[in-house]
Coordinates of C-alpha atoms in Angstrom, one line a residue:
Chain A
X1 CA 38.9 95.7 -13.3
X2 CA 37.1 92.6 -12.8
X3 CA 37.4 90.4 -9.7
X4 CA 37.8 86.6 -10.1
X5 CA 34.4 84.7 -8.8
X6 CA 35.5 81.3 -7.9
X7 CA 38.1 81.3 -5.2
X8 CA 39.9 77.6 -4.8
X9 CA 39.5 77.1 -0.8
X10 CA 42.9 75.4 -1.4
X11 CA 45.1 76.8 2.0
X12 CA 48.4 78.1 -0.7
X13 CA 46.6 79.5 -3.6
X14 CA 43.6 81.8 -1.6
X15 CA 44.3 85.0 -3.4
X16 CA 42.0 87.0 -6.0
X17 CA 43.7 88.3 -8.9
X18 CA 42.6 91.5 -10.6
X19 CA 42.8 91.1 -14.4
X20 CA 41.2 92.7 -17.1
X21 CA 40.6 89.8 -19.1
X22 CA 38.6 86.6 -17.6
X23 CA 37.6 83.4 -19.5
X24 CA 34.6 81.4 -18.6
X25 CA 35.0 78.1 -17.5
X26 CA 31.9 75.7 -17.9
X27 CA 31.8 73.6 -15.2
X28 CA 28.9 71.4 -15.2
X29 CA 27.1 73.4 -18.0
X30 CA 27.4 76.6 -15.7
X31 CA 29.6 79.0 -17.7
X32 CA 31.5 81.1 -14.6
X33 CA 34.0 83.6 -15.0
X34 CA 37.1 82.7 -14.0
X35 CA 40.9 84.1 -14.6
X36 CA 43.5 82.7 -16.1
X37 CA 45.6 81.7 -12.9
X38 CA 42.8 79.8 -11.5
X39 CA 41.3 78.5 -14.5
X40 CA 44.3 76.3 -14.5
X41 CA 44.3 75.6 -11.3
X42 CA 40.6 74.9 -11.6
X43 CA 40.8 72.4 -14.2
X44 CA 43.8 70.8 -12.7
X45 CA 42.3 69.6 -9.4
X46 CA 38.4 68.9 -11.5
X47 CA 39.8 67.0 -14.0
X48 CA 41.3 64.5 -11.5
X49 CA 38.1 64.4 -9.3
X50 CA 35.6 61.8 -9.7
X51 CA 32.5 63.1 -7.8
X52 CA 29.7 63.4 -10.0
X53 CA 29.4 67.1 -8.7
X54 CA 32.7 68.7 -9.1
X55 CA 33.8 66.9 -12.3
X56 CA 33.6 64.8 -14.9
X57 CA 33.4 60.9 -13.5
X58 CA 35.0 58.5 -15.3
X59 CA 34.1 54.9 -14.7
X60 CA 36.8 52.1 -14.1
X61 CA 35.3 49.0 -15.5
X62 CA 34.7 50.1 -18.9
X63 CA 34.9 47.5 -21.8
X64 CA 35.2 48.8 -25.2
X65 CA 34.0 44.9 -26.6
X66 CA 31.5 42.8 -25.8
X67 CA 32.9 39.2 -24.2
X68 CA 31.1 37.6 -27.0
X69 CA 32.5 39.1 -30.4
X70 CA 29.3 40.1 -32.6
X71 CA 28.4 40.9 -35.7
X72 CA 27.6 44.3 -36.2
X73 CA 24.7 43.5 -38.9
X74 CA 23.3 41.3 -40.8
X75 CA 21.0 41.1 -43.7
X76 CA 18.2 38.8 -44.0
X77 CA 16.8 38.6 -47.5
X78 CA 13.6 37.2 -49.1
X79 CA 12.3 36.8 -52.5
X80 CA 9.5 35.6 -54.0
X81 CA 6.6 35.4 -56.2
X82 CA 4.1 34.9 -53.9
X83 CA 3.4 37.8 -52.0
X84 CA 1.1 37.0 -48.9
X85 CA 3.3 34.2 -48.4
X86 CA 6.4 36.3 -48.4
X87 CA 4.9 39.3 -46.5
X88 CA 3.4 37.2 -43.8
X89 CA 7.1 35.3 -43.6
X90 CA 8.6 38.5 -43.1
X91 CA 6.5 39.9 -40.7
X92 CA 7.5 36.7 -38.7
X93 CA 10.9 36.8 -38.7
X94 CA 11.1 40.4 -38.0
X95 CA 8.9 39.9 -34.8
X96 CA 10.7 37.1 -33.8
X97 CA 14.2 38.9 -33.9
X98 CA 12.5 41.3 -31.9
X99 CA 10.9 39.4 -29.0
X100 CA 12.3 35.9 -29.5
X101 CA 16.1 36.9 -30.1
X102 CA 15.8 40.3 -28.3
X103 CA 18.2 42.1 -30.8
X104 CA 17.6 45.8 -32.5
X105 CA 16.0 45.4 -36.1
X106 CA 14.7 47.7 -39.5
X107 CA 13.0 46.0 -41.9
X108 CA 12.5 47.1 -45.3
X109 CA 10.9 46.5 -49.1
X110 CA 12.4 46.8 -52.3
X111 CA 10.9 47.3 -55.5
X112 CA 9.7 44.3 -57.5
X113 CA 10.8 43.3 -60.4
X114 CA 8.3 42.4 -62.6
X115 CA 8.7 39.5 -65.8
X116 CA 6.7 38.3 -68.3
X117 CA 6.4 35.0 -69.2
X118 CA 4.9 33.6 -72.7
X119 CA 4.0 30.0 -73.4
X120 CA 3.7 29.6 -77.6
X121 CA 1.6 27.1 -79.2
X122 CA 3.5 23.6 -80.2
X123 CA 6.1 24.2 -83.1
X124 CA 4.5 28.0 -83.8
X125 CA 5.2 31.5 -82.6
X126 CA 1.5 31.8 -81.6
X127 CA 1.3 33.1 -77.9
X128 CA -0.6 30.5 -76.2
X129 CA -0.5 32.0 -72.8
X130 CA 1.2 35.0 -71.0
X131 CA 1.8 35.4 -67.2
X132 CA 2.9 38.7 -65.6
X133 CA 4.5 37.4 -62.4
X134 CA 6.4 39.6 -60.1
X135 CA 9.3 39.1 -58.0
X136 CA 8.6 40.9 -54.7
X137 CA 12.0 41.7 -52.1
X138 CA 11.7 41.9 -48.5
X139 CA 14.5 42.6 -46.2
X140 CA 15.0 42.5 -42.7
X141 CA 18.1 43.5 -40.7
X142 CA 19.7 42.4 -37.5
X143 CA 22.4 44.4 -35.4
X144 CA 24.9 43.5 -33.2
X145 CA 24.1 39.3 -33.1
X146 CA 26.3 37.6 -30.7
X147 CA 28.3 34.9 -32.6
X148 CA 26.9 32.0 -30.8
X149 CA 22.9 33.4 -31.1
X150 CA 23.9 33.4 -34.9
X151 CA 24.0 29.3 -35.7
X152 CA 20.7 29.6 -33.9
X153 CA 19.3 32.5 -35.7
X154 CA 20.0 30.7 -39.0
X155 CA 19.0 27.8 -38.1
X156 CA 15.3 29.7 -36.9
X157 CA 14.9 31.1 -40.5
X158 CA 15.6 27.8 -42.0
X159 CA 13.1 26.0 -40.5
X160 CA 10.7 28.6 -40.6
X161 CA 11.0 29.4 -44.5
X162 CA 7.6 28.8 -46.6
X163 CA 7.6 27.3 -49.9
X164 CA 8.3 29.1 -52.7
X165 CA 10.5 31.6 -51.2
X166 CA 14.3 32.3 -51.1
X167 CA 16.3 33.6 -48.5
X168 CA 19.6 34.8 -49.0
X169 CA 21.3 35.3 -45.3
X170 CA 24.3 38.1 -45.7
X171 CA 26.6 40.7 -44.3
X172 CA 26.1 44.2 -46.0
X173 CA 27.7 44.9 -49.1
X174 CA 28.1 48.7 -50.0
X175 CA 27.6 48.2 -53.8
X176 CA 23.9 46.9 -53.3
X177 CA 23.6 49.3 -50.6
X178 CA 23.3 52.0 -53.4
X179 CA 20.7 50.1 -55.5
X180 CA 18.5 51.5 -52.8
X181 CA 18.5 55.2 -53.7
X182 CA 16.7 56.7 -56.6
X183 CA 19.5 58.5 -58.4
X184 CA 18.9 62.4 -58.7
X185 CA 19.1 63.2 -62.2
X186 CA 19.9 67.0 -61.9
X187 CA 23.0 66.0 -59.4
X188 CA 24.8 64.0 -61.7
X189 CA 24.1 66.4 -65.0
X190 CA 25.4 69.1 -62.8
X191 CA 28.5 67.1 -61.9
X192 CA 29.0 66.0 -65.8
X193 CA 28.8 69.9 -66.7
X194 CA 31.2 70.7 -63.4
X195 CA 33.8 67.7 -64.8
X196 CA 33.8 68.9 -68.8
X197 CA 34.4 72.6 -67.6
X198 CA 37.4 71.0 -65.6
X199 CA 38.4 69.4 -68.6
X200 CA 38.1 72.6 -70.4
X201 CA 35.9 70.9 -72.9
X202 CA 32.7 73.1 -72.2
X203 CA 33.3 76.6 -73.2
X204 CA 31.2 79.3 -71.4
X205 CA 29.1 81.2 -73.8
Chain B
X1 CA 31.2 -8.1 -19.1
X2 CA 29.4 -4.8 -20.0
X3 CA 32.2 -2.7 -20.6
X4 CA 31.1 1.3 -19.0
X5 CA 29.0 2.9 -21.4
X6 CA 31.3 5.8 -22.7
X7 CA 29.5 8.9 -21.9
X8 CA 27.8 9.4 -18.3
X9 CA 25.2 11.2 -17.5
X10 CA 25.9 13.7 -15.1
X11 CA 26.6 16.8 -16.5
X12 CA 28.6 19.4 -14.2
X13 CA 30.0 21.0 -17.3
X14 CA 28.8 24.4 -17.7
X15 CA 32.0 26.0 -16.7
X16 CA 33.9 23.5 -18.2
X17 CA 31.5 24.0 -21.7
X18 CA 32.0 28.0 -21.6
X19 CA 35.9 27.6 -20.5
X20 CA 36.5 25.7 -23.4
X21 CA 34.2 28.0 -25.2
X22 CA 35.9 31.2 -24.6
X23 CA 39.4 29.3 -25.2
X24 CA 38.0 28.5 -29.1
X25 CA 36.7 32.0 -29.6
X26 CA 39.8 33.7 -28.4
X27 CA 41.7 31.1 -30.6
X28 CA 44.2 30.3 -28.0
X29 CA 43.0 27.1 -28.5
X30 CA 45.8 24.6 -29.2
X31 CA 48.5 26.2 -26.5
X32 CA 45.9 25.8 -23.8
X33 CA 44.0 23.2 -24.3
X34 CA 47.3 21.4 -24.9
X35 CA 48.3 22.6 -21.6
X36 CA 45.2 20.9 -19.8
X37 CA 45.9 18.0 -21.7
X38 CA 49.3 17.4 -20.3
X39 CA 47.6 18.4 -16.7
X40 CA 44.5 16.6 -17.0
X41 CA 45.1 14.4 -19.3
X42 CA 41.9 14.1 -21.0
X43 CA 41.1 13.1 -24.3
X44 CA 39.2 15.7 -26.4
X45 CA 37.0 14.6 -29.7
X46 CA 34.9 16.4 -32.3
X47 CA 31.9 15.4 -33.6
X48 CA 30.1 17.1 -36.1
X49 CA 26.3 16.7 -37.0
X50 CA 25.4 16.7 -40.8
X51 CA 21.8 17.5 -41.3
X52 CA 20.0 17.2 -44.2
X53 CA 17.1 19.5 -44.3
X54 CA 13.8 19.2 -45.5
X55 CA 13.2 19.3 -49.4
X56 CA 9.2 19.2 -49.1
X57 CA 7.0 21.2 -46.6
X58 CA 5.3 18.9 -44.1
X59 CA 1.3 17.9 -43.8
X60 CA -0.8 19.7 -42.0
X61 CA -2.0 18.0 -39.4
X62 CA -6.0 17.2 -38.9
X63 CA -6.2 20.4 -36.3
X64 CA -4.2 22.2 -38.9
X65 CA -5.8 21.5 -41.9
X66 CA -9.5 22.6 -40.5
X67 CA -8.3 25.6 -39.3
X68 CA -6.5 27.2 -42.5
X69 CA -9.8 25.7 -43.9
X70 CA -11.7 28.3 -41.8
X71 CA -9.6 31.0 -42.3
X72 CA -9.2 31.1 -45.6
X73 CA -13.2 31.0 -45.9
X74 CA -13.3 33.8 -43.6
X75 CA -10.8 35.5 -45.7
X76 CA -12.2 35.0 -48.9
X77 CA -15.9 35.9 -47.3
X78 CA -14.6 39.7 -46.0
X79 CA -12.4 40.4 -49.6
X80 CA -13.5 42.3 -52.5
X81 CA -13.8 40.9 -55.9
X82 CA -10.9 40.4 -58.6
X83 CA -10.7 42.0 -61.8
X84 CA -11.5 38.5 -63.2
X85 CA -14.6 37.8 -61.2
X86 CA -16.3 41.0 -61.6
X87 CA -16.3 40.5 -65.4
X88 CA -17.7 36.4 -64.6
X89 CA -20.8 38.5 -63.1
X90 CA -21.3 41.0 -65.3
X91 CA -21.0 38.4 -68.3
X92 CA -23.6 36.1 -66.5
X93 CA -26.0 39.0 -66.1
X94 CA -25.5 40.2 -69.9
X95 CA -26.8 36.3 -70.8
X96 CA -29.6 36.3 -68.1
X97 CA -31.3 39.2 -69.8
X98 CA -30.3 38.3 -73.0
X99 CA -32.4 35.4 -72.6
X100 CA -35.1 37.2 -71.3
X101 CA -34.5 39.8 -73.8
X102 CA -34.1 36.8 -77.0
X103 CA -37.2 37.3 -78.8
X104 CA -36.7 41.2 -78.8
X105 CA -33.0 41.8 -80.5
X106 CA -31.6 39.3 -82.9
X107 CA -28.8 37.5 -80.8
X108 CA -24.9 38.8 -81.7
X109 CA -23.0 36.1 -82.5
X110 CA -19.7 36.9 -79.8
X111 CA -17.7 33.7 -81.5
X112 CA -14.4 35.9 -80.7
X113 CA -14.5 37.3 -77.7
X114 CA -13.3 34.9 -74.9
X115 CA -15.5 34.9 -71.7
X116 CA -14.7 34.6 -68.2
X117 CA -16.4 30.8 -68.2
X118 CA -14.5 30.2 -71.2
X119 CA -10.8 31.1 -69.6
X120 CA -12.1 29.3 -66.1
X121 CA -12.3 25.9 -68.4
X122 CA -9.0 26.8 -70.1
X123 CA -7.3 27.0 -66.7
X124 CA -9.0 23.9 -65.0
X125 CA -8.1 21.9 -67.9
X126 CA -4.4 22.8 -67.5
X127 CA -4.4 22.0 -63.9
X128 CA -5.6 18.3 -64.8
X129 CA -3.0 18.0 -67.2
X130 CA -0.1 19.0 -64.7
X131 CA 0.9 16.1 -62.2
X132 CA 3.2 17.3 -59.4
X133 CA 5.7 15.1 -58.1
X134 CA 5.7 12.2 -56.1
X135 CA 6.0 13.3 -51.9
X136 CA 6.9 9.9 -51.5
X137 CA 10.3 8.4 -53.0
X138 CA 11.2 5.1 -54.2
X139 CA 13.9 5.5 -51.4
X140 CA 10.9 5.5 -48.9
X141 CA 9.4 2.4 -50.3
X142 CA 12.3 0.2 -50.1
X143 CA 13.3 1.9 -46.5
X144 CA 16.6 2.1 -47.9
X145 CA 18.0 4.3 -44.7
X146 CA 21.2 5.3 -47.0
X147 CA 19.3 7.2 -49.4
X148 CA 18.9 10.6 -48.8
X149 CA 16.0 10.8 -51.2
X150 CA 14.3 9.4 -48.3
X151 CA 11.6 11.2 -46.1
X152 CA 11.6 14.7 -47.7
X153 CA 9.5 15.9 -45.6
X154 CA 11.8 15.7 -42.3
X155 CA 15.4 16.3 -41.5
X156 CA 17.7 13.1 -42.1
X157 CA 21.0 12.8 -39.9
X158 CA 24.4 11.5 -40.5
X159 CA 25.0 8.4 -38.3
X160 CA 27.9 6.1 -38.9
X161 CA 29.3 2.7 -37.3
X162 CA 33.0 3.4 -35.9
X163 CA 35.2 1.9 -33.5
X164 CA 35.5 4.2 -29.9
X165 CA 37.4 2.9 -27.8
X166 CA 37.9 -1.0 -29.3
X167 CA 34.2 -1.1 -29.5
X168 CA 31.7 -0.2 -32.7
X169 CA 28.9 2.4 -31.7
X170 CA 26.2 4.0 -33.8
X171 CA 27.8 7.5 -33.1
X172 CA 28.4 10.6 -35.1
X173 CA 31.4 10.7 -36.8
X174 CA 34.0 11.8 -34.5
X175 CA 37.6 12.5 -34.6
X176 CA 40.5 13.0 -32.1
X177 CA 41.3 16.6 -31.4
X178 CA 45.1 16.3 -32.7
X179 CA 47.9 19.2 -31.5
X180 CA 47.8 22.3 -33.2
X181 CA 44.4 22.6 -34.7
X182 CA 41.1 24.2 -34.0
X183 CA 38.0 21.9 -32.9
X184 CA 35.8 23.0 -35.7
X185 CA 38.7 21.8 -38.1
X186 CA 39.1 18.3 -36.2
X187 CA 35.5 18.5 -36.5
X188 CA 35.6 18.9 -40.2
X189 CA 38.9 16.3 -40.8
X190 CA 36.1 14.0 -39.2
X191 CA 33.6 14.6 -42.1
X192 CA 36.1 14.2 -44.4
X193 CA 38.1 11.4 -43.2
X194 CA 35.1 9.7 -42.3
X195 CA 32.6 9.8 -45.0
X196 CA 34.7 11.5 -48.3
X197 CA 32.7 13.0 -50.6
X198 CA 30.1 14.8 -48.1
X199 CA 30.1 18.6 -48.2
X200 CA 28.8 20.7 -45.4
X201 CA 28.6 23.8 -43.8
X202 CA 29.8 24.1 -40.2
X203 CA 27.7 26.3 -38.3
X204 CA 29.8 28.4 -35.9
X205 CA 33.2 27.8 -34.7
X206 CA 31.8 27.2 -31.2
X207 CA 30.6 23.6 -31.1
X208 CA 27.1 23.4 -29.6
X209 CA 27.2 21.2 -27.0
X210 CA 29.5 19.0 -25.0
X211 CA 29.7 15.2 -23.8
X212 CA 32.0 14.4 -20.9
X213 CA 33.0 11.4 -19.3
X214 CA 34.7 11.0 -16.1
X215 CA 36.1 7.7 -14.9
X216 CA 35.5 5.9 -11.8
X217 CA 38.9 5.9 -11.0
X218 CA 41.5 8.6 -12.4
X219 CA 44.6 6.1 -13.2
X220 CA 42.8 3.1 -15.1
X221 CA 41.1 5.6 -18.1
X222 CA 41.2 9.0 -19.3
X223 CA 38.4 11.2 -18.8
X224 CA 36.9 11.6 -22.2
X225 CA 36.0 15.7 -23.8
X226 CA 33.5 15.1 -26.7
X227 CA 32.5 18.7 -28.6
X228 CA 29.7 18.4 -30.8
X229 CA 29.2 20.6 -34.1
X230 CA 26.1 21.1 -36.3
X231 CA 26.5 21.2 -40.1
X232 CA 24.0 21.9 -43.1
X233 CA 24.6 19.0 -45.9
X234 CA 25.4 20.9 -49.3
X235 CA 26.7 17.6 -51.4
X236 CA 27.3 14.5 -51.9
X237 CA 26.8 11.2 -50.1
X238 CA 28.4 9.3 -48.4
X239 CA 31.8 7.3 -49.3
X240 CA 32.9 5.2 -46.7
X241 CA 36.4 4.6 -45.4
X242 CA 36.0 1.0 -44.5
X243 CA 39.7 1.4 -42.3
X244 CA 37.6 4.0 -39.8
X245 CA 33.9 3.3 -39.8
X246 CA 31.9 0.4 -41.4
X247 CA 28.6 1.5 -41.6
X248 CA 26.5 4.8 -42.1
X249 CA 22.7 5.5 -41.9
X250 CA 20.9 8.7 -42.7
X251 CA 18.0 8.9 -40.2
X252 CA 15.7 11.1 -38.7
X253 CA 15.7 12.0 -34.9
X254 CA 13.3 9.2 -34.0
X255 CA 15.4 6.5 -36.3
X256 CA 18.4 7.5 -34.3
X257 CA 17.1 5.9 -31.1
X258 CA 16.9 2.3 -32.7
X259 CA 20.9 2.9 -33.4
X260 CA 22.7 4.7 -30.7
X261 CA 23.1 4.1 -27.0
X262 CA 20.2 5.7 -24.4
X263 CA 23.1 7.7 -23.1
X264 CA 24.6 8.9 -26.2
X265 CA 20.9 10.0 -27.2
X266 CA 20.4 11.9 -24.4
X267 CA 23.6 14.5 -25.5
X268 CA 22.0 14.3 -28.9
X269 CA 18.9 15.3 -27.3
X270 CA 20.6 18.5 -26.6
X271 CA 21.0 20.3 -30.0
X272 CA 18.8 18.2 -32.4
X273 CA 15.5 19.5 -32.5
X274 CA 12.6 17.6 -34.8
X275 CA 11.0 20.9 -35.7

């Protein structure tokens, strides 16, 4: 026989029940015993209260948008062959999101991709000069830009862009998203073998 | 005589700027603004703003030069040797002591094997023989202001000569804001109506500043709404449309005050920047 802890101080419902079972209620992170009769009473009156103390306060003026629509990211991305130039650009327009344009920011690399380039000799196939010249990436992404900061923001990198590198200005896309991530090998040989068994191709020895 | 300049200067339109703001976003643009129309009965243009942007980095200027002259000593002073430069030294040492050495080991004739001097020649020559091209145009010879190979180094603007109001200003092209539109589009029917083959990019669909004109007296003219929108040039030049403007210029920011009227400039002032 268990007595019910909580007693509502409500004048019609003052009574203590005697039940064997009694579910805790977590009010306020406190798990307390409580029966079923005035568990929903409980939860009846809390739910409705607004002080901070007895139950969960819900405020009125909430907006679920922004008054200014915004973009939820966007991608700002550099190539080049010069690298200090590019890396110091980057750096720059990173720092500037940050203190200038006061929005959240990552920044990232991506692999370079490297070419080779062969100058022959006139009318021969004698190599007259080679140049290994690399193509470095950099990457730098902006969240939630208000859509009048964003004419501004372009206009910023514009003006601000060094010779010899190109910057491409974009929203995500998924599908070079995944260029990103170094495929695992043993993942997708496992998930050919898992597919042919489906198929009933690969018989088990 | 002096007929009122079209634009005054005092500028109480905050509220009215993000009003007419919020309308545009919200894209209830043509049923209210049409609304005020009727009420207010002011006129409402677009403008739009076609920059061309710099082809060629600018000069350094005198303070500027110096200093990246510093710092590039300092940096090459605190950096480690290259690959290439490492081998220069160790070649020069080899011939030092094989001078010193020449009467003790009969001298190796190394016909084939390319030294570091001998690449440093190879590359100086082939600087010499590449000319870069010119900074400065035939366009900026002549000072023909309707090229737009002119002044690479600075941003050149879209000015044209049209009739406002029965008179010809130097003025960006503008276009009456017609029933049923957006401003960014009667911004963009400007460009096109205006100046033909010109392709740009339209920054926004907010313009980014505003011009308004209040009359002395409400009965005699219409107070005047003029929304102004910046655009990047992609294409083209200009074609004119002798029946709506009868002149265009492509000048920089400074050019532009030899052309338009003080007040005018002083909107412009507002959202062209010579950076």
């Amino acid at each position: 026989m268990l007595l019910c802890v909580l007693r509502t101080t409500s004048s019609a419902l003052t009574r203590t029940l005697l039940v064997n079972y009694t579910k805790p209620m977590i009010l306020n992170n406190v798990h307390r015993p409580v029966c079923a009769g005035c568990q929903q009473q409980l939860s009846a009156r809390f739910s409705s209260n607004r002080s901070e103390w007895h139950g969960l306060w819900e405020p009125v003026d909430l907006k679920t948008e922004p008054d200014i629509p915004e973009f939820e990211s966007i991608h700002i991305n550099m190539k080049g062959f010069d690298y200090p130039v590019l890396e110091s650009y980057a750096k720059y327009v990173h720092k500037s999101v940050n203190t200038i344009f006061q929005l959240e920011s990552d920044a990232w690399p991506a692999p370079a991709k490297s070419s080779q380039v062969k100058t022959f000799h006139p009318n021969s196939t004698a190599v007259n000069d080679k140049y290994d010249l690399q193509n470095y990436e950099r990457t730098v992404v902006v969240e939630d830009v208000p859509t009048t900061t964003m004419p501004i923001l372009l206009e910023f990198v514009r003006k601000n862009c060094p010779e010899g590198v190109v910057v491409f200005v974009k929203e995500p896309n998924p599908e070079e998203e995944e260029a990103r991530y170094v495929p695992d090998y043993e993942v997708i040989e496992l998930q050919k073998e898992k597919e042919a068994i489906a198929a009933g191709k690969l018989r088990k020895k | 005589m002096a007929s009122p300049s079209l634009f005054s200067s005092l500028m109480k339109c905050l509220q009215g700027t993000l009003f007419s703001r919020m309308r545009v976003l919200n894209g209830q643009l043509s049923s209210h603004l049409n609304a005020n129309q009727v009420r207010h009965g002011s006129i409402l243009y677009s403008a739009i703003c076609v920059e061309r942007h710099p082809v060629v980095t600018s000069k350094k200027s005198r303070i500027e030069e110096n200093f990246s002259e510093v710092l590039s000593k300092i940096e090459k002073e605190n950096s480690y040797l290259s690959d290439h430069e490492v081998r220069r030294l160790k070649e020069q040492r080899a011939a030092k002591s094989k001078q010193e050495n020449a009467e003790e080991e009969p001298s190796n004739i190394d016909s084939e094997t390319v030294t570091a001097l001998d690449l440093e020649d190879k590359w100086d020559a082939e600087i010499k023989s590449f000319t870069p091209a010119s900074r400065i145009t035939q366009a900026d010879d002549t000072g023909d202001q309707k090229s737009l190979d002119r002044k690479l180094d600075s941003s050149l603007y879209l000015l044209v000569k049209q009739n406002v109001a029965g008179r010809d200003h130097w003025v960006l092209p503008q276009a009456t804001w017609e029933d049923g539109e957006t401003l960014r589009q009667t911004a963009e029917r400007a460009l096109s109506s205006v100046c033909g083959d010109v392709s740009a990019n339209v920054l926004g669909n907010a313009p980014c500043a505003v011009a308004k004109y209040v009359p002395p007296s409400e009965d005699e003219e219409q107070p005047i709404k003029l929304f102004f929108y910046k655009a990047w040039h992609r294409g083209g030049n200009v074609n004119i449309d002798k029946g709506i403007a009868s002149d265009y210029v492509w000048v920089t920011k400074e050019e532009m005050k030899d052309f338009c009227h003080n007040s005018y400039n002083r909107h412009l002032n507002k959202f062209i920047f010579d950076i």
